[in-house]
Amino acid sequence: MHNAALTGWKQALFTVLILWSLANLFQHFAGHVMHVNTIVYTCIAFLSASVVLMGLGGKGDLAKETLKDGSTWIFALLVIFGHGVWVELYSYVSSTEGTLLIRFGTLVSILIGWWFGNRRPIKEQVIGMAMLSVGLAIVCYGIDFGIRNTVMFLVMCSGTTQAVRAFVTENHKQNDVATRRNSVRDRCRVVGFTLFATSVCLIVVCLLMGLLVEDSSPKLPKLAHFADPSTVWLGALFGAVLVAPIRYFEFSSTNLIKSENYMAVAAIAPLATYLWEVAFSFLTPWFSVREVSLGDVFACMLVTAAGA
């Protein structure tokens, strides 16, 4: 059990320090620089990730059981909504600001673990929640007043969805079976088919909106967006290289160390993202640390300390 928990912590740290941070920068690039259609981009990303994971999982059991499990489809809907909100949020704020703000999900995850998992917060967690709240307030105060309400609404939606999704992942039956078997291929198969269900739901939504909605807004999906090279290639690359491993380790880690601990590790993400952003700012003008204020840096320190 000790070794399993240690593995879970290692997976969480790798996901947050490397994969999440790079995903945050990629999201900023897709939304700020390439101006891709949020919904179609998300659809292609998850379809790409599901194909990669199902290919790695190969033939075997748990596939049909995964598709029949209600938790799979709840996860799918949460991912679709949360990912779309995530991309939309990054069209308003910098990578580091966005990563700081969605740590709101850590607060929600602790409350969910307390209310539904009978895991009462310990003293250190309560102190961490207070520090996290102060950090979030600092970032919100530094956001332009004209978009502040929109950003706060997106943050509440994104953070809550992320926390509920982590709880659903923790209690996914087929994922638990794969964990007890300690089989990488079984988990790839479970996560792959879960993401495939996500892709199917999103494709249906995209096609219906493309056929039924007549609107000039670039944020609404249209059939023409599926033929846009930037959206297709960026979505496919993002899904295969980042979404696939992130979802794999999310399923594994939340099962091993529980959702609130996984979300607590995620509090390190703002600092990690900021450091990656600094590194990339020397290589390309697409990322600029000038977008990050001293208040954001202080808030980042508070949020990171809260997670520790």
CSV table of C-alpha atoms in Angstrom, one decimal:
chain,number,residue,atom,x,y,z
A,1,MET,CA,0.0,0.0,0.0
A,2,HIS,CA,2.9,2.4,0.9
A,3,ASN,CA,4.5,1.7,-2.5
A,4,ALA,CA,1.2,2.3,-4.3
A,5,ALA,CA,0.7,5.6,-2.5
A,6,LEU,CA,4.2,6.7,-3.3
A,7,THR,CA,3.6,5.9,-7.0
A,8,GLY,CA,0.4,7.9,-6.9
A,9,TRP,CA,2.3,11.0,-5.5
A,10,LYS,CA,5.1,10.6,-8.1
A,11,GLN,CA,2.5,10.4,-10.9
A,12,ALA,CA,0.7,13.5,-9.5
A,13,LEU,CA,4.0,15.5,-9.3
A,14,PHE,CA,5.0,14.5,-12.9
A,15,THR,CA,1.6,15.4,-14.2
A,16,VAL,CA,1.5,18.8,-12.5
A,17,LEU,CA,5.1,19.9,-12.9
A,18,ILE,CA,5.6,18.8,-16.5
A,19,LEU,CA,2.4,17.8,-18.3
A,20,TRP,CA,-0.1,20.3,-16.9
A,21,SER,CA,2.3,23.2,-17.2
A,22,LEU,CA,3.1,22.5,-20.8
A,23,ALA,CA,-0.7,22.0,-21.5
A,24,ASN,CA,-1.4,25.4,-19.9
A,25,LEU,CA,1.1,27.0,-22.3
A,26,PHE,CA,-0.3,25.1,-25.2
A,27,GLN,CA,-3.8,26.3,-24.3
A,28,HIS,CA,-2.6,29.9,-24.2
A,29,PHE,CA,-0.9,29.5,-27.6
A,30,ALA,CA,-4.1,27.9,-29.1
A,31,GLY,CA,-6.4,30.6,-27.7
A,32,HIS,CA,-4.3,33.7,-27.8
A,33,VAL,CA,-2.1,33.2,-30.9
A,34,MET,CA,-3.9,30.8,-33.2
A,35,HIS,CA,-7.5,31.7,-32.2
A,36,VAL,CA,-8.8,28.2,-32.7
A,37,ASN,CA,-12.5,27.3,-32.2
A,38,THR,CA,-12.7,26.2,-28.6
A,39,ILE,CA,-15.2,23.4,-29.0
A,40,VAL,CA,-13.9,21.8,-32.2
A,41,TYR,CA,-10.4,22.0,-30.9
A,42,THR,CA,-11.4,20.2,-27.7
A,43,CYS,CA,-13.3,17.6,-29.7
A,44,ILE,CA,-10.3,16.7,-31.9
A,45,ALA,CA,-8.0,16.7,-28.9
A,46,PHE,CA,-10.0,14.1,-27.0
A,47,LEU,CA,-10.6,12.0,-30.1
A,48,SER,CA,-6.8,12.0,-30.7
A,49,ALA,CA,-6.1,11.1,-27.1
A,50,SER,CA,-8.7,8.3,-27.1
A,51,VAL,CA,-7.2,6.7,-30.2
A,52,VAL,CA,-3.7,6.8,-28.7
A,53,LEU,CA,-4.8,5.2,-25.4
A,54,MET,CA,-7.0,2.6,-27.0
A,55,GLY,CA,-4.1,1.7,-29.3
A,56,LEU,CA,-1.8,1.2,-26.4
A,57,GLY,CA,-4.4,-0.7,-24.4
A,58,GLY,CA,-5.1,-3.1,-27.3
A,59,LYS,CA,-7.7,-5.9,-27.0
A,60,GLY,CA,-8.9,-7.1,-23.6
A,61,ASP,CA,-11.7,-6.8,-21.1
A,62,LEU,CA,-13.0,-3.8,-19.3
A,63,ALA,CA,-13.8,-2.0,-22.6
A,64,LYS,CA,-17.6,-2.9,-22.7
A,65,GLU,CA,-17.9,-2.5,-19.0
A,66,THR,CA,-16.3,1.0,-19.2
A,67,LEU,CA,-18.8,2.1,-21.9
A,68,LYS,CA,-21.8,0.8,-19.8
A,69,ASP,CA,-20.7,2.5,-16.6
A,70,GLY,CA,-22.6,5.7,-15.9
A,71,SER,CA,-19.5,7.2,-14.3
A,72,THR,CA,-17.9,7.1,-17.8
A,73,TRP,CA,-20.5,9.3,-19.3
A,74,ILE,CA,-20.7,11.7,-16.3
A,75,PHE,CA,-16.9,12.1,-16.7
A,76,ALA,CA,-17.3,12.7,-20.4
A,77,LEU,CA,-19.8,15.5,-19.9
A,78,LEU,CA,-17.7,17.1,-17.1
A,79,VAL,CA,-14.6,16.9,-19.3
A,80,ILE,CA,-16.3,18.5,-22.3
A,81,PHE,CA,-17.7,21.3,-20.3
A,82,GLY,CA,-14.6,21.9,-18.2
A,83,HIS,CA,-12.2,21.8,-21.1
A,84,GLY,CA,-14.2,24.2,-23.1
A,85,VAL,CA,-14.4,26.6,-20.1
A,86,TRP,CA,-10.6,26.1,-19.6
A,87,VAL,CA,-9.7,27.2,-23.2
A,88,GLU,CA,-12.2,30.1,-22.9
A,89,LEU,CA,-10.5,31.3,-19.7
A,90,TYR,CA,-7.1,31.3,-21.3
A,91,SER,CA,-8.4,33.7,-24.0
A,92,TYR,CA,-8.8,36.3,-21.2
A,93,VAL,CA,-5.8,35.8,-19.0
A,94,SER,CA,-2.1,34.7,-19.1
A,95,SER,CA,-1.1,31.0,-18.6
A,96,THR,CA,0.1,31.7,-15.1
A,97,GLU,CA,-3.0,33.7,-14.1
A,98,GLY,CA,-5.3,31.0,-15.5
A,99,THR,CA,-3.4,28.3,-13.7
A,100,LEU,CA,-3.6,30.2,-10.4
A,101,LEU,CA,-7.3,30.9,-10.8
A,102,ILE,CA,-8.4,27.3,-11.5
A,103,ARG,CA,-6.9,26.3,-8.2
A,104,PHE,CA,-10.3,27.2,-6.9
A,105,GLY,CA,-11.0,23.5,-7.7
A,106,THR,CA,-8.7,22.5,-4.8
A,107,LEU,CA,-11.1,24.2,-2.3
A,108,VAL,CA,-14.1,22.4,-3.9
A,109,SER,CA,-12.3,19.0,-3.9
A,110,ILE,CA,-11.6,19.2,-0.1
A,111,LEU,CA,-15.3,20.1,0.5
A,112,ILE,CA,-16.4,17.2,-1.7
A,113,GLY,CA,-14.1,14.8,0.1
A,114,TRP,CA,-15.5,16.0,3.4
A,115,TRP,CA,-19.2,15.9,2.4
A,116,PHE,CA,-19.3,12.8,0.2
A,117,GLY,CA,-16.2,10.8,1.2
A,118,ASN,CA,-16.3,11.4,5.0
A,119,ARG,CA,-12.7,12.7,4.9
A,120,ARG,CA,-12.8,15.6,7.4
A,121,PRO,CA,-10.2,18.3,6.6
A,122,ILE,CA,-7.2,18.4,8.9
A,123,LYS,CA,-5.8,21.5,10.4
A,124,GLU,CA,-3.1,21.9,7.7
A,125,GLN,CA,-5.7,21.7,5.0
A,126,VAL,CA,-7.8,24.4,6.6
A,127,ILE,CA,-4.8,26.7,6.8
A,128,GLY,CA,-4.0,25.8,3.2
A,129,MET,CA,-7.6,26.7,2.1
A,130,ALA,CA,-7.3,30.1,3.8
A,131,MET,CA,-4.0,30.8,2.1
A,132,LEU,CA,-5.4,29.6,-1.2
A,133,SER,CA,-8.4,31.9,-0.9
A,134,VAL,CA,-6.2,34.9,-0.3
A,135,GLY,CA,-4.0,34.1,-3.3
A,136,LEU,CA,-7.1,33.8,-5.5
A,137,ALA,CA,-8.5,37.1,-4.3
A,138,ILE,CA,-5.2,38.8,-5.1
A,139,VAL,CA,-5.2,37.5,-8.7
A,140,CYS,CA,-8.9,38.5,-9.2
A,141,TYR,CA,-8.2,42.0,-7.9
A,142,GLY,CA,-5.4,42.4,-10.5
A,143,ILE,CA,-7.7,41.5,-13.5
A,144,ASP,CA,-9.1,44.3,-15.6
A,145,PHE,CA,-12.5,45.4,-14.2
A,146,GLY,CA,-14.1,45.1,-17.6
A,147,ILE,CA,-13.6,41.3,-17.8
A,148,ARG,CA,-13.3,40.5,-14.1
A,149,ASN,CA,-16.9,39.2,-13.7
A,150,THR,CA,-16.6,37.0,-16.8
A,151,VAL,CA,-13.3,35.6,-15.6
A,152,MET,CA,-14.6,34.9,-12.1
A,153,PHE,CA,-17.6,33.0,-13.6
A,154,LEU,CA,-15.3,30.9,-15.8
A,155,VAL,CA,-13.1,30.2,-12.8
A,156,MET,CA,-16.0,29.0,-10.7
A,157,CYS,CA,-17.2,26.7,-13.5
A,158,SER,CA,-13.7,25.4,-14.3
A,159,GLY,CA,-12.7,24.8,-10.7
A,160,THR,CA,-15.9,23.1,-9.6
A,161,THR,CA,-16.0,20.9,-12.7
A,162,GLN,CA,-12.4,19.9,-12.2
A,163,ALA,CA,-13.0,18.9,-8.6
A,164,VAL,CA,-16.1,16.9,-9.3
A,165,ARG,CA,-14.4,15.2,-12.2
A,166,ALA,CA,-11.5,14.1,-10.0
A,167,PHE,CA,-14.0,12.7,-7.5
A,168,VAL,CA,-15.8,10.8,-10.3
A,169,THR,CA,-12.4,9.5,-11.5
A,170,GLU,CA,-11.4,8.3,-8.0
A,171,ASN,CA,-14.6,6.2,-7.8
A,172,HIS,CA,-14.7,4.8,-11.3
A,173,LYS,CA,-15.2,1.1,-11.0
A,174,GLN,CA,-13.2,-0.1,-14.0
A,175,ASN,CA,-10.3,2.2,-13.1
A,176,ASP,CA,-10.3,0.7,-9.7
A,177,VAL,CA,-10.1,-2.8,-11.2
A,178,ALA,CA,-7.2,-1.8,-13.4
A,179,THR,CA,-5.4,-0.3,-10.4
A,180,ARG,CA,-5.8,-3.5,-8.4
A,181,ARG,CA,-4.4,-5.5,-11.4
A,182,ASN,CA,-1.5,-3.0,-11.7
A,183,SER,CA,-1.9,-3.3,-15.4
A,184,VAL,CA,-0.8,-0.4,-17.6
A,185,ARG,CA,-2.6,-1.8,-20.7
A,186,ASP,CA,-5.9,-2.3,-18.7
A,187,ARG,CA,-5.8,1.3,-17.5
A,188,CYS,CA,-5.0,2.6,-21.0
A,189,ARG,CA,-8.0,0.7,-22.2
A,190,VAL,CA,-10.3,2.1,-19.5
A,191,VAL,CA,-9.1,5.7,-19.9
A,192,GLY,CA,-9.1,5.4,-23.7
A,193,PHE,CA,-12.7,4.2,-23.9
A,194,THR,CA,-13.7,6.8,-21.4
A,195,LEU,CA,-12.2,9.5,-23.6
A,196,PHE,CA,-13.8,7.9,-26.6
A,197,ALA,CA,-17.1,8.3,-24.9
A,198,THR,CA,-16.2,11.9,-24.3
A,199,SER,CA,-15.3,12.4,-28.0
A,200,VAL,CA,-18.6,10.8,-29.2
A,201,CYS,CA,-20.6,13.2,-26.9
A,202,LEU,CA,-18.7,16.2,-28.1
A,203,ILE,CA,-18.8,15.3,-31.8
A,204,VAL,CA,-22.6,15.0,-31.5
A,205,VAL,CA,-22.8,18.4,-29.9
A,206,CYS,CA,-20.5,19.9,-32.5
A,207,LEU,CA,-22.4,18.5,-35.5
A,208,LEU,CA,-25.8,19.5,-34.1
A,209,MET,CA,-24.6,23.1,-33.4
A,210,GLY,CA,-22.9,23.2,-36.8
A,211,LEU,CA,-26.1,22.2,-38.5
A,212,LEU,CA,-28.7,24.0,-36.4
A,213,VAL,CA,-27.0,27.2,-35.2
A,214,GLU,CA,-26.7,30.1,-37.5
A,215,ASP,CA,-24.5,32.6,-35.8
A,216,SER,CA,-21.5,34.7,-36.9
A,217,SER,CA,-19.7,34.2,-33.6
A,218,PRO,CA,-16.4,32.4,-34.1
A,219,LYS,CA,-16.8,30.7,-30.7
A,220,LEU,CA,-19.7,28.6,-31.9
A,221,PRO,CA,-18.7,25.4,-33.9
A,222,LYS,CA,-19.5,25.2,-37.6
A,223,LEU,CA,-18.8,22.4,-40.0
A,224,ALA,CA,-16.1,24.5,-41.7
A,225,HIS,CA,-14.1,24.6,-38.4
A,226,PHE,CA,-13.5,20.8,-38.8
A,227,ALA,CA,-11.6,21.6,-42.0
A,228,ASP,CA,-9.5,24.4,-40.5
A,229,PRO,CA,-5.9,23.1,-40.6
A,230,SER,CA,-4.8,25.0,-37.4
A,231,THR,CA,-7.7,23.7,-35.3
A,232,VAL,CA,-7.3,20.1,-36.6
A,233,TRP,CA,-3.5,19.8,-36.3
A,234,LEU,CA,-3.2,21.6,-33.0
A,235,GLY,CA,-6.1,19.6,-31.5
A,236,ALA,CA,-4.6,16.3,-32.7
A,237,LEU,CA,-1.1,17.2,-31.4
A,238,PHE,CA,-2.4,18.4,-28.1
A,239,GLY,CA,-4.5,15.3,-27.6
A,240,ALA,CA,-1.9,12.8,-28.5
A,241,VAL,CA,1.1,14.4,-26.7
A,242,LEU,CA,-0.5,16.0,-23.6
A,243,VAL,CA,-4.2,15.0,-23.0
A,244,ALA,CA,-3.6,11.3,-23.3
A,245,PRO,CA,-0.8,11.1,-20.6
A,246,ILE,CA,-2.6,13.7,-18.4
A,247,ARG,CA,-5.8,11.7,-18.3
A,248,TYR,CA,-4.0,8.4,-17.8
A,249,PHE,CA,-2.1,9.7,-14.7
A,250,GLU,CA,-5.2,11.5,-13.4
A,251,PHE,CA,-7.1,8.2,-13.3
A,252,SER,CA,-4.2,6.4,-11.7
A,253,SER,CA,-3.1,9.0,-9.2
A,254,THR,CA,-6.6,10.0,-7.9
A,255,ASN,CA,-7.3,6.3,-7.3
A,256,LEU,CA,-4.1,5.8,-5.4
A,257,ILE,CA,-3.9,9.0,-3.3
A,258,LYS,CA,-7.5,10.3,-3.4
A,259,SER,CA,-8.9,13.3,-5.3
A,260,GLU,CA,-8.3,16.1,-2.7
A,261,ASN,CA,-4.6,15.1,-2.4
A,262,TYR,CA,-4.2,15.1,-6.2
A,263,MET,CA,-5.8,18.6,-6.3
A,264,ALA,CA,-3.5,19.7,-3.5
A,265,VAL,CA,-0.5,18.8,-5.6
A,266,ALA,CA,-2.1,20.7,-8.4
A,267,ALA,CA,-1.5,23.9,-6.3
A,268,ILE,CA,2.1,23.7,-7.5
A,269,ALA,CA,1.0,24.1,-11.1
A,270,PRO,CA,1.0,28.0,-11.1
A,271,LEU,CA,4.7,28.1,-10.0
A,272,ALA,CA,5.6,25.4,-12.5
A,273,THR,CA,3.7,27.1,-15.3
A,274,TYR,CA,5.3,30.5,-14.5
A,275,LEU,CA,8.8,28.9,-14.6
A,276,TRP,CA,8.0,27.2,-18.0
A,277,GLU,CA,6.6,30.5,-19.2
A,278,VAL,CA,9.8,32.4,-18.3
A,279,ALA,CA,11.8,29.7,-20.1
A,280,PHE,CA,9.7,29.9,-23.2
A,281,SER,CA,9.7,33.7,-23.2
A,282,PHE,CA,13.4,33.6,-24.1
A,283,LEU,CA,12.7,31.5,-27.1
A,284,THR,CA,9.5,33.0,-28.6
A,285,PRO,CA,7.5,36.2,-28.3
A,286,TRP,CA,4.3,34.2,-28.0
A,287,PHE,CA,4.9,33.9,-24.2
A,288,SER,CA,5.7,37.0,-22.1
A,289,VAL,CA,6.3,37.2,-18.4
A,290,ARG,CA,5.3,40.9,-18.6
A,291,GLU,CA,1.7,39.6,-18.5
A,292,VAL,CA,2.4,38.5,-14.9
A,293,SER,CA,2.2,41.2,-12.2
A,294,LEU,CA,4.0,41.2,-8.9
A,295,GLY,CA,0.6,40.5,-7.3
A,296,ASP,CA,0.4,37.4,-9.4
A,297,VAL,CA,3.9,36.3,-8.3
A,298,PHE,CA,2.9,36.8,-4.6
A,299,ALA,CA,-0.4,35.0,-5.1
A,300,CYS,CA,1.6,32.2,-6.8
A,301,MET,CA,3.8,31.9,-3.7
A,302,LEU,CA,0.7,31.7,-1.5
A,303,VAL,CA,-1.1,29.1,-3.6
A,304,THR,CA,2.0,27.0,-3.8
A,305,ALA,CA,2.5,27.2,-0.1
A,306,ALA,CA,-1.1,26.3,0.4
A,307,GLY,CA,-0.6,23.1,-1.6
A,308,ALA,CA,2.5,22.2,0.3
